[in-house]
Short mmCIF file of N, CA and C in Angstrom, two decimals:
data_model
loop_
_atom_site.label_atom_id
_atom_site.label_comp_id
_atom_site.label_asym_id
_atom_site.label_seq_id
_atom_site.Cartn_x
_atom_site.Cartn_y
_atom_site.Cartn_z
N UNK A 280 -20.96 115.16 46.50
CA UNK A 280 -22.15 115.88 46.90
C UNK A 280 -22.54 115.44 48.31
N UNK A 281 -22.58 116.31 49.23
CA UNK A 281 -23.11 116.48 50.98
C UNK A 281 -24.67 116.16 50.76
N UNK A 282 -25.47 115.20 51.48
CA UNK A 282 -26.42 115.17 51.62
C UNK A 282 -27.03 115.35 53.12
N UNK A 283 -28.16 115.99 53.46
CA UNK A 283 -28.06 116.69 54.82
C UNK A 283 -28.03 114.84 55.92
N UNK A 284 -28.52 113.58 55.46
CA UNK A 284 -28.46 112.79 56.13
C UNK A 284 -26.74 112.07 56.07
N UNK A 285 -26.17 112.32 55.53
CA UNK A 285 -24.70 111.79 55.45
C UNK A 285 -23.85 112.61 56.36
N UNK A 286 -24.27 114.36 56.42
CA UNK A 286 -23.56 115.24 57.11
C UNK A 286 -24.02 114.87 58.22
N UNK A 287 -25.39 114.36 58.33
CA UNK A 287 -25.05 114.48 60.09
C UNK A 287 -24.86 113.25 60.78
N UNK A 288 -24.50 112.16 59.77
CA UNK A 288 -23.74 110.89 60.40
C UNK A 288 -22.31 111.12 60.77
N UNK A 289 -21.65 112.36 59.94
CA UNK A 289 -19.91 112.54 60.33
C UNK A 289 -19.79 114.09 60.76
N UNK A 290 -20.89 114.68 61.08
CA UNK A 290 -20.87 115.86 61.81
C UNK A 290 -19.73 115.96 63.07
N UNK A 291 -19.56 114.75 63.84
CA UNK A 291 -19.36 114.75 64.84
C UNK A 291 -17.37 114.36 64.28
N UNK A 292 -17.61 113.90 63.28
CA UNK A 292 -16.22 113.04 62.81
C UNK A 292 -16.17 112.07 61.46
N UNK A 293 -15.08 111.72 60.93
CA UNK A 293 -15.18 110.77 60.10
C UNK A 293 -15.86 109.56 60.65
N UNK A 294 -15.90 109.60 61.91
CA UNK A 294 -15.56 107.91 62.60
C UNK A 294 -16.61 107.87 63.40
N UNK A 295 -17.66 107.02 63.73
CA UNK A 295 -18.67 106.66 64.50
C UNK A 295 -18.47 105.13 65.31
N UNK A 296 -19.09 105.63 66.53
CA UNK A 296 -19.30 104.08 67.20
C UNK A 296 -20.51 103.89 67.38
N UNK A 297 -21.14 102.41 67.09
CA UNK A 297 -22.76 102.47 67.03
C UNK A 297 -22.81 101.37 68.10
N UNK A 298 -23.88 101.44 69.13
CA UNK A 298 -23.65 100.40 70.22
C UNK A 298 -25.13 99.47 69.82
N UNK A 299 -25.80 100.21 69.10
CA UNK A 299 -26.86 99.43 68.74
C UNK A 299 -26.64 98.85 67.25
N UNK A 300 -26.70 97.57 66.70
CA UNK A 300 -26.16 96.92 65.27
C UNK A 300 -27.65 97.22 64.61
N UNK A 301 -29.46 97.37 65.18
CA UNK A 301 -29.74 98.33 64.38
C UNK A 301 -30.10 99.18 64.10
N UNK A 302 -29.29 100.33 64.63
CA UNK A 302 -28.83 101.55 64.36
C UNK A 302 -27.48 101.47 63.42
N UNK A 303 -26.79 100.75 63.58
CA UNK A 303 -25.58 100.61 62.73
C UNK A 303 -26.37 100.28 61.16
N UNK A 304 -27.08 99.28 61.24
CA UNK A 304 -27.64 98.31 60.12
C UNK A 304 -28.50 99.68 59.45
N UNK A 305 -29.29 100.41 60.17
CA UNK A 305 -29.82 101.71 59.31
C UNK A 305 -29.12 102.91 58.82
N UNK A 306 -28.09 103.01 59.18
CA UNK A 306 -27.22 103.61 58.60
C UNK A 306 -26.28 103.76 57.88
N UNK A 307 -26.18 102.12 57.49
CA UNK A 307 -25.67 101.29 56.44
C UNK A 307 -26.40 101.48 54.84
N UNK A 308 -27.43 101.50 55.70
CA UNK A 308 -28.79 101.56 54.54
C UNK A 308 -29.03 102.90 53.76
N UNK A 309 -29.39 103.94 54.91
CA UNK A 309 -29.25 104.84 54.37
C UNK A 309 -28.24 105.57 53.41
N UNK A 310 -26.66 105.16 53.99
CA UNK A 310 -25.80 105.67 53.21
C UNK A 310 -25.83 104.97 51.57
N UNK A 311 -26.50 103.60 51.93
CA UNK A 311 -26.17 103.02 50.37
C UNK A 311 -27.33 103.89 49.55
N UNK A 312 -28.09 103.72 50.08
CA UNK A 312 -29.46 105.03 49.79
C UNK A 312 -29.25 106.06 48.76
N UNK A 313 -28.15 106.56 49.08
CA UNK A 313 -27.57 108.17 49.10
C UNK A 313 -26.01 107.74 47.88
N UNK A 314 -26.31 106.30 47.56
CA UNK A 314 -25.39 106.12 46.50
C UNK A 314 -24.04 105.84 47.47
N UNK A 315 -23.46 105.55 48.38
CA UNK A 315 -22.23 105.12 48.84
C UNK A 315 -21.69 103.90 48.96
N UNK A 316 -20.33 103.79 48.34
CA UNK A 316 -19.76 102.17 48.42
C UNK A 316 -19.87 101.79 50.03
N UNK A 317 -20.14 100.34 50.07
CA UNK A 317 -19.74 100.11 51.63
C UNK A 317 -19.10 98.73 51.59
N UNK A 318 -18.11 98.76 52.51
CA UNK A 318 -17.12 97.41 53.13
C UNK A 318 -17.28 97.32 54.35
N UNK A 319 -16.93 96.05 54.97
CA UNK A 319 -17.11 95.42 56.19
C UNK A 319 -16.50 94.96 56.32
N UNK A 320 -15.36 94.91 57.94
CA UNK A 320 -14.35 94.13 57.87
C UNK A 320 -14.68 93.71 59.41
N UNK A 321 -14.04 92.71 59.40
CA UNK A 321 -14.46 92.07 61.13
C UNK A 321 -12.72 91.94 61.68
N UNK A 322 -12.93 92.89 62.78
CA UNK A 322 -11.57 93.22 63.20
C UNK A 322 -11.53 92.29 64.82
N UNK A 323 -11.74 91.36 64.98
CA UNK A 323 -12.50 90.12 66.09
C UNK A 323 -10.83 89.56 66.40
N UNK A 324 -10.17 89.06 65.23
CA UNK A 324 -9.16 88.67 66.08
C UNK A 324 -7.45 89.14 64.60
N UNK A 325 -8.06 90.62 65.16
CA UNK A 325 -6.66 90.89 64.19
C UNK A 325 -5.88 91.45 65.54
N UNK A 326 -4.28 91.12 65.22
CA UNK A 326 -2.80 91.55 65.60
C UNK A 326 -2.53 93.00 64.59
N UNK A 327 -1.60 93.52 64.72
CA UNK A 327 -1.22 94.87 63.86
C UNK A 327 -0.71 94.46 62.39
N UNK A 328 -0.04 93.24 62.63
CA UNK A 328 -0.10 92.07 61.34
C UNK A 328 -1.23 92.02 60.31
N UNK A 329 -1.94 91.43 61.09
CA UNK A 329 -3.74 91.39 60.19
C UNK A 329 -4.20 92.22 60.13
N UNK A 330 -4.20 93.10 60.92
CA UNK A 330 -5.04 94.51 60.68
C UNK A 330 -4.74 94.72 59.18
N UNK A 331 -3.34 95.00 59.13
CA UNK A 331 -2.64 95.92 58.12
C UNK A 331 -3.49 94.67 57.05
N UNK A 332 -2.54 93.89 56.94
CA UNK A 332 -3.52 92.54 55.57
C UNK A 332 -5.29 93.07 55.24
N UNK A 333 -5.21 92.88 56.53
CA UNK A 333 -7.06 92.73 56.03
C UNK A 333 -7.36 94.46 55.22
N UNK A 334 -7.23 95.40 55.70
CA UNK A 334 -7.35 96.98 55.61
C UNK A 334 -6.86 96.68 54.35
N UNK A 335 -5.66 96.54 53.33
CA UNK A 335 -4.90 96.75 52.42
C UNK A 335 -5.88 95.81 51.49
N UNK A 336 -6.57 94.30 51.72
CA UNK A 336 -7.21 93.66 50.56
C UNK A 336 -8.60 94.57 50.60
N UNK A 337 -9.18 95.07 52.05
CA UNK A 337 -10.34 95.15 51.61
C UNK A 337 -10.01 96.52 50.34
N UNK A 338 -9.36 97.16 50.59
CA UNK A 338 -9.75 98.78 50.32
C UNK A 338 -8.39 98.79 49.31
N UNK A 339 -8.07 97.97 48.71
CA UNK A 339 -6.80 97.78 47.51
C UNK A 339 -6.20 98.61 47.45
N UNK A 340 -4.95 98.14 48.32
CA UNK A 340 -4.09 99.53 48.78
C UNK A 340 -3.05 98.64 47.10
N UNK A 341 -2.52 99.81 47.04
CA UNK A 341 -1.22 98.97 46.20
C UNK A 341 -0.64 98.14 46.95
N UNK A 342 0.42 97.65 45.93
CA UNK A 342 1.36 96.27 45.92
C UNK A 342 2.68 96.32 46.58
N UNK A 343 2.70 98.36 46.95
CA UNK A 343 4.01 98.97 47.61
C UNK A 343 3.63 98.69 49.02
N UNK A 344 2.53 99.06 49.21
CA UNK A 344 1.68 99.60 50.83
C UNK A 344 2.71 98.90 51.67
N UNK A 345 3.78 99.34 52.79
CA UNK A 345 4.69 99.51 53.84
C UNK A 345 3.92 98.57 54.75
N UNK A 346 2.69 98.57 55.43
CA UNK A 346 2.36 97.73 56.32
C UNK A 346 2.53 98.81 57.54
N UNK A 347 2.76 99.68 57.52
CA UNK A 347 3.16 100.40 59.04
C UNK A 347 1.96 101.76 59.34
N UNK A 348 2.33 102.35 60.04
CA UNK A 348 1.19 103.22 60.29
C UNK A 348 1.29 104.27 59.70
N UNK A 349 2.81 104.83 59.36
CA UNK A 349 2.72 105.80 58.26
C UNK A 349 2.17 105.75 57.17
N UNK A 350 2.54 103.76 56.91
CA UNK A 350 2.06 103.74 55.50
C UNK A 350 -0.28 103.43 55.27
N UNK A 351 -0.15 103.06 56.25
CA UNK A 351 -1.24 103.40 56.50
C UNK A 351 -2.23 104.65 55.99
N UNK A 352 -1.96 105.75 57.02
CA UNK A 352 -1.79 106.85 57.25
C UNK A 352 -2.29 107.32 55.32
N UNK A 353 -1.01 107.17 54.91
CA UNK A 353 -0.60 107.72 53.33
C UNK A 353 -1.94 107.01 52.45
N UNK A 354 -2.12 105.75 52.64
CA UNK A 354 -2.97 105.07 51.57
C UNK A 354 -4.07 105.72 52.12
N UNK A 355 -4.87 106.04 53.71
CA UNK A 355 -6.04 106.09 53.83
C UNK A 355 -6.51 107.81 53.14
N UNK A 356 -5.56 108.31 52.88
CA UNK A 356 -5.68 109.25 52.22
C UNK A 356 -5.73 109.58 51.08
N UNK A 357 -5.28 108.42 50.04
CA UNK A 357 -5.63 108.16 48.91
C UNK A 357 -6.44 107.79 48.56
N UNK A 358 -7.33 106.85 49.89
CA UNK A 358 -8.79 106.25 49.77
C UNK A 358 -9.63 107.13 49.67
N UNK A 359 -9.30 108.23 50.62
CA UNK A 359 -10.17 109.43 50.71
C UNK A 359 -10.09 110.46 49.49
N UNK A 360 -9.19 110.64 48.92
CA UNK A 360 -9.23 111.49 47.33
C UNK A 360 -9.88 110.39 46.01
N UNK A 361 -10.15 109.18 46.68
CA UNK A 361 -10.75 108.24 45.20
C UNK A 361 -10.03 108.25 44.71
N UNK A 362 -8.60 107.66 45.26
CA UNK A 362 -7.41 107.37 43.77
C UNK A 362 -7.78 105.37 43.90
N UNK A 363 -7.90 104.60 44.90
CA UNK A 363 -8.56 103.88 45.04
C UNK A 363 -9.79 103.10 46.11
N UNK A 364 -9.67 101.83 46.21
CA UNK A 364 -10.88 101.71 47.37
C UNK A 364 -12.45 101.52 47.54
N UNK A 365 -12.85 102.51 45.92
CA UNK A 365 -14.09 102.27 46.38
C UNK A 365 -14.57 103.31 44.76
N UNK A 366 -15.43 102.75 44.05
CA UNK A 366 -15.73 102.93 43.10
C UNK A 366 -16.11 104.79 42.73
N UNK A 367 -15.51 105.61 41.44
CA UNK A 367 -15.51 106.79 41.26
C UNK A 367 -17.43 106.90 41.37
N UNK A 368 -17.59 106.06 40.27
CA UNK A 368 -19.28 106.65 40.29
C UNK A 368 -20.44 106.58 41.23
N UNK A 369 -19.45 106.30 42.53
CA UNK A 369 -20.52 105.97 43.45
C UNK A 369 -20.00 108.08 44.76
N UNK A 370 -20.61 108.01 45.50
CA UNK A 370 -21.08 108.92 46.21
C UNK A 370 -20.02 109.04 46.97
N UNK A 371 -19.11 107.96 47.80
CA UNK A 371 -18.31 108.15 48.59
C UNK A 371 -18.05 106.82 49.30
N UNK A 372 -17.27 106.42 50.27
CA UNK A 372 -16.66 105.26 51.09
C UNK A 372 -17.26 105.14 52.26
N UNK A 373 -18.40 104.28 52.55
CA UNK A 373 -18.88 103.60 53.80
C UNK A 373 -18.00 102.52 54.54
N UNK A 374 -17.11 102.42 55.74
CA UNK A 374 -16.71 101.08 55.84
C UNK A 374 -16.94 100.76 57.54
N UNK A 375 -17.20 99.60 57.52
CA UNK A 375 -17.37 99.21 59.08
C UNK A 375 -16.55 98.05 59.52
N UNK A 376 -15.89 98.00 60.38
CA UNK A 376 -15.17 97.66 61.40
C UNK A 376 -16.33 97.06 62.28
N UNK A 377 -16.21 95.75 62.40
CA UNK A 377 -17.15 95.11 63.38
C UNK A 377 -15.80 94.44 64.28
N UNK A 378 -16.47 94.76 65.97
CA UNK A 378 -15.63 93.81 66.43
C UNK A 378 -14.15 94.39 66.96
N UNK A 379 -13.86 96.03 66.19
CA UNK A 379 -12.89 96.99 66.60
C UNK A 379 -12.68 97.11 68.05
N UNK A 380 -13.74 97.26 69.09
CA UNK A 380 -13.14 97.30 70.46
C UNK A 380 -12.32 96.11 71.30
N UNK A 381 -12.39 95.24 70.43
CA UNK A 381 -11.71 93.96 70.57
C UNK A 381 -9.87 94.16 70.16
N UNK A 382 -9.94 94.56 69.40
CA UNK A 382 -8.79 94.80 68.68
C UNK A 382 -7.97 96.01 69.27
N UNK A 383 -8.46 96.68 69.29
CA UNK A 383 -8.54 98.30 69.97
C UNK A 383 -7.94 98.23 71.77
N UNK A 384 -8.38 97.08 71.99
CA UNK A 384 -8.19 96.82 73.83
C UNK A 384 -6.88 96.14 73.92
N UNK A 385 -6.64 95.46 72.79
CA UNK A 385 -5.65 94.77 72.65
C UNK A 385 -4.25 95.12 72.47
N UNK A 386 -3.89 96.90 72.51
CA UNK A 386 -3.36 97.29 71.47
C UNK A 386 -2.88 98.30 72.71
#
């Protein structure tokens, strides 16, 4: 279920950058508000190595998950149909990446 404050956090996209933490921190809120799982991962000093690790424990990719970007790719799309990741009876998948332009520059 679309709620008009959830649509217009991803109006623009799945993906947001918040330069203010609280503006980030209220929109954290709100989504839990509105019933949505949320994870936090601090992407500060991941390699494409850790990335993949950290992404796969937070959001329980299976025990197959490739590690690569295809395989990536494949699981985040399973996250997104609720096969896992983030609980059925909840509303939908909140996750934040703190620390991504770090990682992101690196790359």
């Amino acid at each position: 279920m679309t709620h008009p404050a959830d649509f217009a956090l991803v109006r623009g996209g799945g993906i947001a950058l918040y330069w203010s933490p609280a503006v980030l921190r209220d929109a954290e809120h709100e989504l839990g508000e509105l019933g949505y799982d949320h994870t936090r991962v601090d992407a500060a000093n991941w390699d494409e190595s850790t990335m993949h690790e950290a992404v796969a424990a937070t959001l329980d990719f299976p025990g197959y998950y490739g590690r690569n970007l295809d395989a990536l790719a494949d699981c985040l799309g399973d996250v997104a149909h609720g096969d896992y990741g983030w609980s059925p009876e909840r509303t939908d998948l909140a996750a934040t990446f703190d620390n991504f332009g770090a990682f992101a520059s690196e790359q």
